[in-house]
């Protein structure tokens, strides 16, 4: 029985993500993907016009997953700082559960690929930083005494922490989890966020 079009697309993306995870630093070819899926390259291209389109689908999955979690966190009651830390934890948790996609988000898997992919990844992180800024500004309206420059500095700190933990995860070939020492680091970040 053959897989339906949507199921086959999902299989292709899962195999690509798994290859990115199991062969860190290696370039994944469409020939290799086709071989792993038992397809011809022509059949692969019926589902995705290019490898860049496959990477775009992985980035879109990351956006939907992470910002879906952000939306749910914002629906919960809580102060601005705790919401930011929950979002940070969600981002790091997503990275830990999706090592191959982490390589894509950090650009490691995009070397030699189309510039628009790096732009999409940059937009992902820009959107995350903007979300942190919005939450912190909202906290300011609700009693926090942060100056506008402090909002930007704190949002940038959170983003840099996320990117740094993800980078360490990828650079260690996925041995150093982005969630390692989270409880202690969360406490330090909370102190930094609450200092005025």
Tab-separated table of C-alpha atoms in Angstrom:
chain	number	residue	atom	x	y	z
A	1	UNK	CA	0.000	0.000	0.000
A	2	UNK	CA	1.434	3.359	-0.975
A	3	UNK	CA	1.515	6.339	1.342
A	4	UNK	CA	-0.791	9.253	0.645
A	5	UNK	CA	0.829	12.492	-0.543
A	6	UNK	CA	0.695	14.217	2.871
A	7	UNK	CA	1.966	11.094	4.633
A	8	UNK	CA	4.844	10.744	2.168
A	9	UNK	CA	5.810	14.409	2.648
A	10	UNK	CA	5.829	13.811	6.415
A	11	UNK	CA	7.990	10.697	5.967
A	12	UNK	CA	10.473	12.650	3.851
A	13	UNK	CA	10.757	15.368	6.504
A	14	UNK	CA	11.166	12.829	9.298
A	15	UNK	CA	13.945	11.052	7.402
A	16	UNK	CA	15.657	14.378	6.667
A	17	UNK	CA	15.481	15.410	10.340
A	18	UNK	CA	16.799	11.996	11.420
A	19	UNK	CA	19.701	12.226	8.945
A	20	UNK	CA	20.564	15.691	10.248
A	21	UNK	CA	20.603	14.247	13.753
A	22	UNK	CA	22.483	11.009	13.097
A	23	UNK	CA	25.090	12.504	10.780
A	24	UNK	CA	26.009	15.849	12.345
A	25	UNK	CA	28.262	17.891	10.118
A	26	UNK	CA	27.464	15.823	7.033
A	27	UNK	CA	25.622	17.220	4.054
A	28	UNK	CA	22.376	15.367	3.329
A	29	UNK	CA	21.784	14.711	-0.361
A	30	UNK	CA	18.503	14.046	-2.110
A	31	UNK	CA	20.052	10.823	-3.444
A	32	UNK	CA	20.614	9.650	0.155
A	33	UNK	CA	17.086	10.643	1.196
A	34	UNK	CA	15.581	8.841	-1.801
A	35	UNK	CA	17.622	5.733	-0.984
A	36	UNK	CA	16.512	5.726	2.666
A	37	UNK	CA	12.873	6.129	1.616
A	38	UNK	CA	13.067	3.518	-1.142
A	39	UNK	CA	12.127	6.133	-3.737
A	40	UNK	CA	13.720	7.495	-6.863
A	41	UNK	CA	14.962	11.094	-6.717
A	42	UNK	CA	12.268	11.925	-9.282
A	43	UNK	CA	9.614	10.618	-6.870
A	44	UNK	CA	11.149	12.692	-4.093
A	45	UNK	CA	10.872	15.799	-6.268
A	46	UNK	CA	7.175	15.154	-6.826
A	47	UNK	CA	6.673	15.925	-3.144
A	48	UNK	CA	9.236	18.725	-2.803
A	49	UNK	CA	10.602	20.709	-5.740
A	50	UNK	CA	13.974	21.106	-4.023
A	51	UNK	CA	15.911	20.309	-0.888
A	52	UNK	CA	15.482	23.971	0.056
A	53	UNK	CA	11.734	23.395	0.128
A	54	UNK	CA	12.291	20.485	2.528
A	55	UNK	CA	14.324	22.723	4.823
A	56	UNK	CA	11.610	25.397	4.619
A	57	UNK	CA	9.064	22.802	5.748
A	58	UNK	CA	11.249	21.934	8.766
A	59	UNK	CA	11.560	25.630	9.650
A	60	UNK	CA	7.782	26.038	9.296
A	61	UNK	CA	7.301	23.051	11.632
A	62	UNK	CA	9.605	24.690	14.188
A	63	UNK	CA	7.709	27.988	13.920
A	64	UNK	CA	4.314	26.330	14.325
A	65	UNK	CA	5.486	24.218	17.255
A	66	UNK	CA	7.380	26.874	19.184
A	67	UNK	CA	4.967	29.752	18.649
A	68	UNK	CA	2.023	27.449	19.313
A	69	UNK	CA	3.608	26.734	22.706
A	70	UNK	CA	4.212	30.462	23.201
A	71	UNK	CA	0.515	31.132	22.593
A	72	UNK	CA	-0.486	28.551	25.191
A	73	UNK	CA	1.974	29.971	27.730
A	74	UNK	CA	0.576	33.470	27.244
A	75	UNK	CA	-2.949	32.192	27.885
A	76	UNK	CA	-1.844	31.117	31.381
A	77	UNK	CA	-1.750	33.623	34.229
A	78	UNK	CA	1.688	34.759	35.318
A	79	UNK	CA	4.022	37.703	35.523
A	80	UNK	CA	6.154	38.785	32.566
A	81	UNK	CA	9.385	37.262	33.838
A	82	UNK	CA	7.905	33.838	34.565
A	83	UNK	CA	6.229	33.824	31.134
A	84	UNK	CA	9.559	34.637	29.468
A	85	UNK	CA	11.284	31.828	31.361
A	86	UNK	CA	8.526	29.354	30.425
A	87	UNK	CA	8.924	30.339	26.776
A	88	UNK	CA	12.681	29.920	27.041
A	89	UNK	CA	12.160	26.480	28.552
A	90	UNK	CA	9.748	25.581	25.725
A	91	UNK	CA	12.293	26.642	23.078
A	92	UNK	CA	15.057	24.623	24.719
A	93	UNK	CA	12.727	21.640	25.151
A	94	UNK	CA	11.801	21.791	21.465
A	95	UNK	CA	15.495	21.840	20.550
A	96	UNK	CA	16.232	18.872	22.817
A	97	UNK	CA	13.447	16.826	21.228
A	98	UNK	CA	14.334	17.849	17.662
A	99	UNK	CA	18.128	17.740	17.297
A	100	UNK	CA	18.104	17.656	13.487
A	101	UNK	CA	15.832	20.689	13.322
A	102	UNK	CA	18.116	22.464	15.819
A	103	UNK	CA	20.891	22.145	13.231
A	104	UNK	CA	18.622	23.826	10.697
A	105	UNK	CA	17.615	26.644	13.069
A	106	UNK	CA	21.240	27.418	13.872
A	107	UNK	CA	22.196	27.404	10.197
A	108	UNK	CA	24.617	24.489	10.619
A	109	UNK	CA	22.685	22.370	8.108
A	110	UNK	CA	22.139	25.292	5.738
A	111	UNK	CA	25.738	25.841	4.638
A	112	UNK	CA	25.698	26.046	0.860
A	113	UNK	CA	21.899	26.259	0.752
A	114	UNK	CA	19.769	29.134	-0.535
A	115	UNK	CA	20.006	32.500	1.278
A	116	UNK	CA	16.225	32.614	1.804
A	117	UNK	CA	16.589	29.742	4.285
A	118	UNK	CA	19.010	31.725	6.435
A	119	UNK	CA	16.570	34.643	6.212
A	120	UNK	CA	13.732	32.409	7.457
A	121	UNK	CA	15.857	31.249	10.391
A	122	UNK	CA	16.823	34.836	11.219
A	123	UNK	CA	13.114	35.734	11.189
A	124	UNK	CA	12.390	32.867	13.596
A	125	UNK	CA	14.842	34.242	16.165
A	126	UNK	CA	13.809	37.861	15.522
A	127	UNK	CA	10.199	36.878	16.178
A	128	UNK	CA	11.211	35.150	19.404
A	129	UNK	CA	13.100	38.234	20.611
A	130	UNK	CA	10.152	40.451	19.681
A	131	UNK	CA	7.882	38.170	21.702
A	132	UNK	CA	10.141	38.555	24.738
A	133	UNK	CA	10.101	42.354	24.299
A	134	UNK	CA	6.300	42.441	24.071
A	135	UNK	CA	5.926	40.389	27.231
A	136	UNK	CA	8.413	42.553	29.129
A	137	UNK	CA	6.737	45.765	27.925
A	138	UNK	CA	3.373	44.394	29.033
A	139	UNK	CA	4.935	43.631	32.417
A	140	UNK	CA	6.122	47.228	32.510
A	141	UNK	CA	2.540	48.443	32.067
A	142	UNK	CA	1.526	46.175	34.923
A	143	UNK	CA	3.947	47.597	37.457
A	144	UNK	CA	7.485	46.735	36.367
A	145	UNK	CA	9.771	49.764	36.247
A	146	UNK	CA	11.952	48.885	33.237
A	147	UNK	CA	13.287	51.530	30.896
A	148	UNK	CA	12.777	50.776	27.169
A	149	UNK	CA	16.497	50.043	26.788
A	150	UNK	CA	16.300	47.568	29.692
A	151	UNK	CA	13.447	45.737	27.938
A	152	UNK	CA	15.635	45.286	24.855
A	153	UNK	CA	18.654	44.217	26.901
A	154	UNK	CA	16.663	41.613	28.842
A	155	UNK	CA	14.960	40.270	25.712
A	156	UNK	CA	18.334	40.001	24.009
A	157	UNK	CA	19.777	38.176	27.029
A	158	UNK	CA	17.000	35.587	26.823
A	159	UNK	CA	17.509	35.128	23.087
A	160	UNK	CA	21.292	34.858	23.454
A	161	UNK	CA	20.827	32.252	26.183
A	162	UNK	CA	18.521	30.174	23.948
A	163	UNK	CA	20.844	30.379	20.965
A	164	UNK	CA	23.882	29.624	23.116
A	165	UNK	CA	22.356	26.529	24.693
A	166	UNK	CA	21.179	25.305	21.274
A	167	UNK	CA	24.605	25.951	19.758
A	168	UNK	CA	26.318	23.990	22.525
A	169	UNK	CA	23.859	21.121	21.894
A	170	UNK	CA	24.631	21.045	18.172
A	171	UNK	CA	28.379	21.574	18.625
A	172	UNK	CA	28.529	18.651	21.084
A	173	UNK	CA	26.879	16.369	18.512
A	174	UNK	CA	23.776	16.418	20.748
A	175	UNK	CA	25.513	15.153	23.908
A	176	UNK	CA	25.054	18.380	25.946
A	177	UNK	CA	21.305	18.804	26.261
A	178	UNK	CA	20.032	22.373	26.072
A	179	UNK	CA	18.022	21.513	29.192
A	180	UNK	CA	21.107	20.544	31.241
A	181	UNK	CA	21.244	22.505	34.515
A	182	UNK	CA	18.001	24.276	33.570
A	183	UNK	CA	16.743	24.622	37.151
A	184	UNK	CA	19.906	26.375	38.336
A	185	UNK	CA	20.222	28.507	35.204
A	186	UNK	CA	16.553	29.465	35.345
A	187	UNK	CA	17.093	30.747	38.865
A	188	UNK	CA	20.058	32.869	37.726
A	189	UNK	CA	18.091	34.217	34.765
A	190	UNK	CA	15.156	35.071	37.038
A	191	UNK	CA	17.536	37.053	39.253
A	192	UNK	CA	18.927	38.890	36.207
A	193	UNK	CA	15.442	39.651	34.895
A	194	UNK	CA	14.205	40.911	38.263
A	195	UNK	CA	17.163	43.195	38.966
A	196	UNK	CA	16.422	46.865	38.339
